[in-house]
Amino acid sequence: MKKDWIWLIALSLCIVFVIPWSVLSWQKEKVTPEDVQIRVLMPNKEVVKLPLEEYLVGVVSAEMPAEFELEALKAQAVASRTYAAKRIGQSSLPDVGYDVDTTVLSQAWLSDTQMRKNWGLLNYWRYRTKIQKAVLGTRGMVLVFNGEYIEALYHSSSGRKPTERSEEVWSSSRPYLQNVNSGEENLQRYVKRNVYTTQDLYKKLGLKESPHSLTAADFQVLSKTSVGRAKTVRVLGRVYPATQIRTVLGLSSTDIEYAVQPERLTITTYGNGHAVGMSQWGANDLAKKSIKAEEILAYYYPGTKLNTLGNI
């Protein structure tokens, strides 16, 4: 009888202490999307830790129009989550104290206060609920290639040309960042005319010489990418990567046409962004055709696979 009581007490202790400890230990070891935190450098220079899925609501709100189709927003959520996961996992780089900031240098991000200001109180609830649905509907989903998070680059609009291969815009090649048709219905959505006086050009390029009247030789596209965007450009006798000229002159893209006159340079751009990876307007147009987020992602990032955070 005494042995029965001892056995019963031991069993009770096991139920109360050992089994719960084992369950908690297993849960702690199992990484879920909710466990992942990201360090965000805020505009006030404060570093704030946020749950990754919560952070993504602010990113999608900033990076893609809330009016877009839900499947396009889902595709954006997966691309943004993949980008963030790759930044969190860059253990080989020096730790600067944060993983991302809130600008286009990493990914733009909006606080709830900024969302209310941008959308108004009524639209705030509608749009935030929609974007949260896109994030939660893809919870933990990331894009991988050969077992690693991809460089999930995206841009606003490819315009009238296909997307670019990464090596033709930057120095490195990625097998999943290739030329694909933009997927956009309106190829003339972003057309912008930019006019620069000779004084403007000298100032923007940081040249100290006295401005002179322009000739045809003062602005020339020397080489183009395989789909026809500018790759290298000669301006006022100096050669620049077209991506640098885009930044210096504030151009929307490197798909350009230009006209040189003695007192001014006129540049017309088509599309908006670097044109590598997913076209956001293209994703929306594909979503309007009832194409799902996973198909949109497979289209813009060929050869990649969907996986779950923690399974890489």
CSV table of N, CA and C in Angstrom, one decimal, residues 211-301:
chain,number,residue,atom,x,y,z
A,211,PRO,N,29.9,76.7,-67.0
A,211,PRO,CA,29.0,76.0,-68.0
A,211,PRO,C,29.2,76.5,-69.4
A,212,HIS,N,29.1,75.6,-70.4
A,212,HIS,CA,29.2,76.1,-71.8
A,212,HIS,C,28.0,75.5,-72.5
A,213,SER,N,27.7,76.0,-73.7
A,213,SER,CA,26.6,75.6,-74.5
A,213,SER,C,26.8,74.1,-74.8
A,214,LEU,N,25.7,73.3,-74.8
A,214,LEU,CA,25.7,71.9,-75.0
A,214,LEU,C,25.8,71.5,-76.4
A,215,THR,N,26.5,70.4,-76.7
A,215,THR,CA,26.5,69.8,-78.1
A,215,THR,C,26.0,68.4,-77.9
A,216,ALA,N,25.9,67.7,-79.1
A,216,ALA,CA,25.4,66.4,-79.1
A,216,ALA,C,26.3,65.4,-78.3
A,217,ALA,N,27.6,65.8,-78.2
A,217,ALA,CA,28.6,65.0,-77.6
A,217,ALA,C,28.6,65.1,-76.0
A,218,ASP,N,27.8,66.1,-75.6
A,218,ASP,CA,27.8,66.3,-74.1
A,218,ASP,C,26.8,65.3,-73.4
A,219,PHE,N,26.0,64.6,-74.1
A,219,PHE,CA,25.2,63.6,-73.4
A,219,PHE,C,25.0,62.5,-74.5
A,220,GLN,N,25.5,61.3,-74.1
A,220,GLN,CA,25.4,60.1,-75.0
A,220,GLN,C,25.3,58.9,-74.2
A,221,VAL,N,24.4,58.0,-74.7
A,221,VAL,CA,24.3,56.6,-74.1
A,221,VAL,C,25.3,55.8,-74.8
A,222,LEU,N,26.3,55.3,-74.1
A,222,LEU,CA,27.4,54.5,-74.7
A,222,LEU,C,27.1,53.0,-74.8
A,223,SER,N,26.3,52.5,-73.9
A,223,SER,CA,26.0,51.1,-73.9
A,223,SER,C,24.6,50.9,-73.3
A,224,LYS,N,24.0,49.8,-73.7
A,224,LYS,CA,22.6,49.5,-73.2
A,224,LYS,C,22.6,48.1,-72.7
A,225,THR,N,21.6,47.8,-71.8
A,225,THR,CA,21.4,46.4,-71.4
A,225,THR,C,20.8,45.6,-72.5
A,226,SER,N,20.6,44.3,-72.3
A,226,SER,CA,20.1,43.5,-73.3
A,226,SER,C,18.6,43.8,-73.7
A,227,VAL,N,17.9,44.5,-72.8
A,227,VAL,CA,16.5,44.8,-73.1
A,227,VAL,C,16.4,46.3,-73.5
A,228,GLY,N,17.5,47.0,-73.5
A,228,GLY,CA,17.5,48.4,-74.1
A,228,GLY,C,17.6,49.6,-73.2
A,229,ARG,N,17.7,49.3,-71.9
A,229,ARG,CA,17.9,50.5,-71.0
A,229,ARG,C,19.3,50.9,-71.0
A,230,ALA,N,19.6,52.2,-70.7
A,230,ALA,CA,20.9,52.7,-70.6
A,230,ALA,C,21.8,52.0,-69.6
A,231,LYS,N,23.0,51.7,-69.9
A,231,LYS,CA,23.9,51.0,-69.0
A,231,LYS,C,25.1,51.9,-68.6
A,232,THR,N,25.7,52.6,-69.6
A,232,THR,CA,26.7,53.6,-69.4
A,232,THR,C,26.4,54.8,-70.2
A,233,VAL,N,26.7,56.0,-69.6
A,233,VAL,CA,26.4,57.2,-70.2
A,233,VAL,C,27.6,58.2,-70.1
A,234,ARG,N,27.8,59.0,-71.2
A,234,ARG,CA,28.8,60.0,-71.2
A,234,ARG,C,28.1,61.3,-71.0
A,235,VAL,N,28.5,62.1,-70.0
A,235,VAL,CA,27.9,63.4,-69.7
A,235,VAL,C,29.0,64.4,-69.5
A,236,LEU,N,29.1,65.4,-70.3
A,236,LEU,CA,30.1,66.5,-70.2
A,236,LEU,C,31.5,65.9,-70.2
A,237,GLY,N,31.7,64.9,-71.0
A,237,GLY,CA,33.1,64.4,-71.2
A,237,GLY,C,33.4,63.3,-70.2
A,238,ARG,N,32.6,63.0,-69.2
A,238,ARG,CA,32.9,62.0,-68.2
A,238,ARG,C,31.9,60.8,-68.4
A,239,VAL,N,32.4,59.6,-68.1
A,239,VAL,CA,31.6,58.4,-68.3
A,239,VAL,C,31.0,57.9,-66.9
A,240,TYR,N,29.7,57.6,-66.9
A,240,TYR,CA,29.1,57.2,-65.6
A,240,TYR,C,28.3,55.9,-65.9
A,241,PRO,N,28.1,55.1,-64.8
A,241,PRO,CA,27.1,54.1,-64.9
A,241,PRO,C,25.7,54.8,-65.0
A,242,ALA,N,24.8,54.2,-65.8
A,242,ALA,CA,23.5,54.9,-65.9
A,242,ALA,C,22.7,54.9,-64.6
A,243,THR,N,23.0,53.9,-63.7
A,243,THR,CA,22.4,53.9,-62.4
A,243,THR,C,22.8,55.2,-61.6
A,244,GLN,N,24.1,55.6,-61.7
A,244,GLN,CA,24.6,56.7,-61.0
A,244,GLN,C,23.9,58.0,-61.5
A,245,ILE,N,23.8,58.1,-62.9
A,245,ILE,CA,23.2,59.3,-63.5
A,245,ILE,C,21.7,59.4,-63.1
A,246,ARG,N,21.1,58.2,-63.0
A,246,ARG,CA,19.7,58.2,-62.5
A,246,ARG,C,19.6,58.8,-61.2
A,247,THR,N,20.5,58.5,-60.3
A,247,THR,CA,20.4,59.1,-58.9
A,247,THR,C,20.8,60.5,-58.9
A,248,VAL,N,21.9,60.9,-59.6
A,248,VAL,CA,22.4,62.3,-59.6
A,248,VAL,C,21.3,63.2,-60.2
A,249,LEU,N,20.7,62.8,-61.3
A,249,LEU,CA,19.8,63.7,-62.0
A,249,LEU,C,18.3,63.5,-61.5
A,250,GLY,N,18.1,62.5,-60.6
A,250,GLY,CA,16.8,62.3,-60.1
A,250,GLY,C,15.8,61.7,-61.1
A,251,LEU,N,16.3,60.8,-61.9
A,251,LEU,CA,15.5,60.2,-63.0
A,251,LEU,C,14.7,59.1,-62.4
A,252,SER,N,13.5,58.8,-63.0
A,252,SER,CA,12.7,57.7,-62.5
A,252,SER,C,13.2,56.3,-62.9
A,253,SER,N,13.9,56.3,-64.0
A,253,SER,CA,14.4,55.0,-64.5
A,253,SER,C,15.6,55.2,-65.4
A,254,THR,N,16.2,54.1,-65.9
A,254,THR,CA,17.3,54.2,-66.9
A,254,THR,C,16.8,53.9,-68.3
A,255,ASP,N,15.5,53.7,-68.5
A,255,ASP,CA,14.9,53.6,-69.8
A,255,ASP,C,14.6,55.0,-70.3
A,256,ILE,N,15.5,55.6,-71.1
A,256,ILE,CA,15.5,57.0,-71.4
A,256,ILE,C,15.5,57.3,-72.9
A,257,GLU,N,15.0,58.4,-73.3
A,257,GLU,CA,15.1,59.1,-74.5
A,257,GLU,C,15.6,60.5,-74.2
A,258,TYR,N,16.4,61.1,-75.1
A,258,TYR,CA,16.9,62.4,-74.7
A,258,TYR,C,17.1,63.3,-76.0
A,259,ALA,N,17.1,64.6,-75.7
A,259,ALA,CA,17.4,65.6,-76.8
A,259,ALA,C,18.3,66.7,-76.2
A,260,VAL,N,19.4,66.9,-76.9
A,260,VAL,CA,20.4,67.9,-76.5
A,260,VAL,C,20.2,69.2,-77.3
A,261,GLN,N,20.0,70.3,-76.6
A,261,GLN,CA,20.0,71.6,-77.2
A,261,GLN,C,21.0,72.5,-76.6
A,262,PRO,N,21.5,73.6,-77.2
A,262,PRO,CA,22.6,74.4,-76.7
A,262,PRO,C,22.3,74.8,-75.2
A,263,GLU,N,21.1,75.1,-74.8
A,263,GLU,CA,20.9,75.6,-73.5
A,263,GLU,C,20.2,74.7,-72.5
A,264,ARG,N,19.8,73.5,-73.0
A,264,ARG,CA,19.1,72.5,-72.2
A,264,ARG,C,19.3,71.1,-72.6
A,265,LEU,N,19.1,70.2,-71.7
A,265,LEU,CA,19.1,68.8,-72.0
A,265,LEU,C,17.7,68.3,-71.5
A,266,THR,N,17.0,67.6,-72.4
A,266,THR,CA,15.7,67.0,-72.1
A,266,THR,C,15.8,65.5,-72.1
A,267,ILE,N,15.4,64.9,-70.9
A,267,ILE,CA,15.4,63.4,-70.8
A,267,ILE,C,14.0,63.0,-70.5
A,268,THR,N,13.5,62.0,-71.2
A,268,THR,CA,12.2,61.4,-71.0
A,268,THR,C,12.5,60.0,-70.5
A,269,THR,N,11.9,59.7,-69.3
A,269,THR,CA,12.0,58.3,-68.7
A,269,THR,C,10.7,57.5,-68.8
A,270,TYR,N,10.9,56.2,-68.9
A,270,TYR,CA,9.7,55.3,-69.0
A,270,TYR,C,9.9,54.3,-67.8
A,271,GLY,N,8.8,54.1,-67.1
A,271,GLY,CA,8.9,53.2,-65.9
A,271,GLY,C,9.4,53.9,-64.7
A,272,ASN,N,9.4,53.1,-63.6
A,272,ASN,CA,9.8,53.7,-62.3
A,272,ASN,C,10.5,52.7,-61.4
A,273,GLY,N,11.8,53.0,-61.2
A,273,GLY,CA,12.6,52.1,-60.4
A,273,GLY,C,13.7,51.4,-61.1
A,274,HIS,N,14.5,50.5,-60.4
A,274,HIS,CA,15.7,49.9,-61.0
A,274,HIS,C,15.3,48.8,-62.0
A,275,ALA,N,14.1,48.3,-62.0
A,275,ALA,CA,13.6,47.3,-63.0
A,275,ALA,C,14.1,45.9,-62.7
A,276,VAL,N,14.7,45.6,-61.5
A,276,VAL,CA,15.1,44.3,-61.2
A,276,VAL,C,14.1,43.6,-60.3
A,277,GLY,N,13.8,42.3,-60.6
A,277,GLY,CA,12.9,41.6,-59.7
A,277,GLY,C,11.4,41.8,-60.0
A,278,MET,N,10.6,41.9,-59.0
A,278,MET,CA,9.2,42.0,-59.2
A,278,MET,C,8.7,43.4,-59.5
A,279,SER,N,8.0,43.5,-60.6
A,279,SER,CA,7.3,44.8,-60.9
A,279,SER,C,6.0,44.8,-60.1
A,280,GLN,N,5.9,45.8,-59.2
A,280,GLN,CA,4.7,45.9,-58.3
A,280,GLN,C,3.4,46.1,-59.1
A,281,TRP,N,3.5,47.0,-60.1
A,281,TRP,CA,2.3,47.2,-61.0
A,281,TRP,C,2.0,46.0,-61.8
A,282,GLY,N,3.1,45.3,-62.2
A,282,GLY,CA,2.9,44.1,-63.0
A,282,GLY,C,2.2,43.0,-62.1
A,283,ALA,N,2.6,42.9,-60.8
A,283,ALA,CA,2.0,42.0,-59.9
A,283,ALA,C,0.6,42.3,-59.7
A,284,ASN,N,0.2,43.5,-59.6
A,284,ASN,CA,-1.2,43.9,-59.5
A,284,ASN,C,-2.0,43.6,-60.7
A,285,ASP,N,-1.4,43.8,-61.9
A,285,ASP,CA,-2.1,43.5,-63.1
A,285,ASP,C,-2.3,42.0,-63.3
A,286,LEU,N,-1.3,41.2,-62.8
A,286,LEU,CA,-1.5,39.7,-62.9
A,286,LEU,C,-2.5,39.3,-61.9
A,287,ALA,N,-2.6,39.9,-60.7
A,287,ALA,CA,-3.5,39.5,-59.7
A,287,ALA,C,-5.0,39.8,-60.2
A,288,LYS,N,-5.1,40.8,-61.0
A,288,LYS,CA,-6.4,41.2,-61.5
A,288,LYS,C,-6.9,40.1,-62.5
A,289,LYS,N,-6.0,39.2,-62.9
A,289,LYS,CA,-6.3,38.1,-63.8
A,289,LYS,C,-6.5,36.8,-63.0
A,290,SER,N,-6.7,37.0,-61.7
A,290,SER,CA,-6.9,35.9,-60.8
A,290,SER,C,-5.7,35.0,-60.6
A,291,ILE,N,-4.5,35.5,-60.9
A,291,ILE,CA,-3.3,34.8,-60.6
A,291,ILE,C,-2.9,34.9,-59.2
A,292,LYS,N,-2.6,33.8,-58.5
A,292,LYS,CA,-2.3,33.8,-57.1
A,292,LYS,C,-0.9,34.3,-56.8
A,293,ALA,N,-0.7,34.7,-55.5
A,293,ALA,CA,0.5,35.3,-55.1
A,293,ALA,C,1.7,34.3,-55.4
A,294,GLU,N,1.6,33.0,-55.1
A,294,GLU,CA,2.7,32.1,-55.3
A,294,GLU,C,3.1,32.0,-56.8
A,295,GLU,N,2.1,32.2,-57.7
A,295,GLU,CA,2.4,32.2,-59.1
A,295,GLU,C,3.0,33.5,-59.5
A,296,ILE,N,2.6,34.6,-59.0
A,296,ILE,CA,3.2,35.9,-59.2
A,296,ILE,C,4.7,35.8,-58.8
A,297,LEU,N,5.0,35.3,-57.7
A,297,LEU,CA,6.4,35.2,-57.2
A,297,LEU,C,7.2,34.3,-58.1
A,298,ALA,N,6.6,33.1,-58.5
A,298,ALA,CA,7.4,32.2,-59.3
A,298,ALA,C,7.7,32.9,-60.7
A,299,TYR,N,6.8,33.7,-61.1
A,299,TYR,CA,7.0,34.4,-62.4
A,299,TYR,C,8.1,35.4,-62.4
A,300,TYR,N,8.2,36.2,-61.3
A,300,TYR,CA,9.2,37.3,-61.2
A,300,TYR,C,10.5,36.8,-60.7
A,301,TYR,N,10.5,35.6,-59.9
A,301,TYR,CA,11.7,35.1,-59.4
A,301,TYR,C,11.8,33.6,-59.8
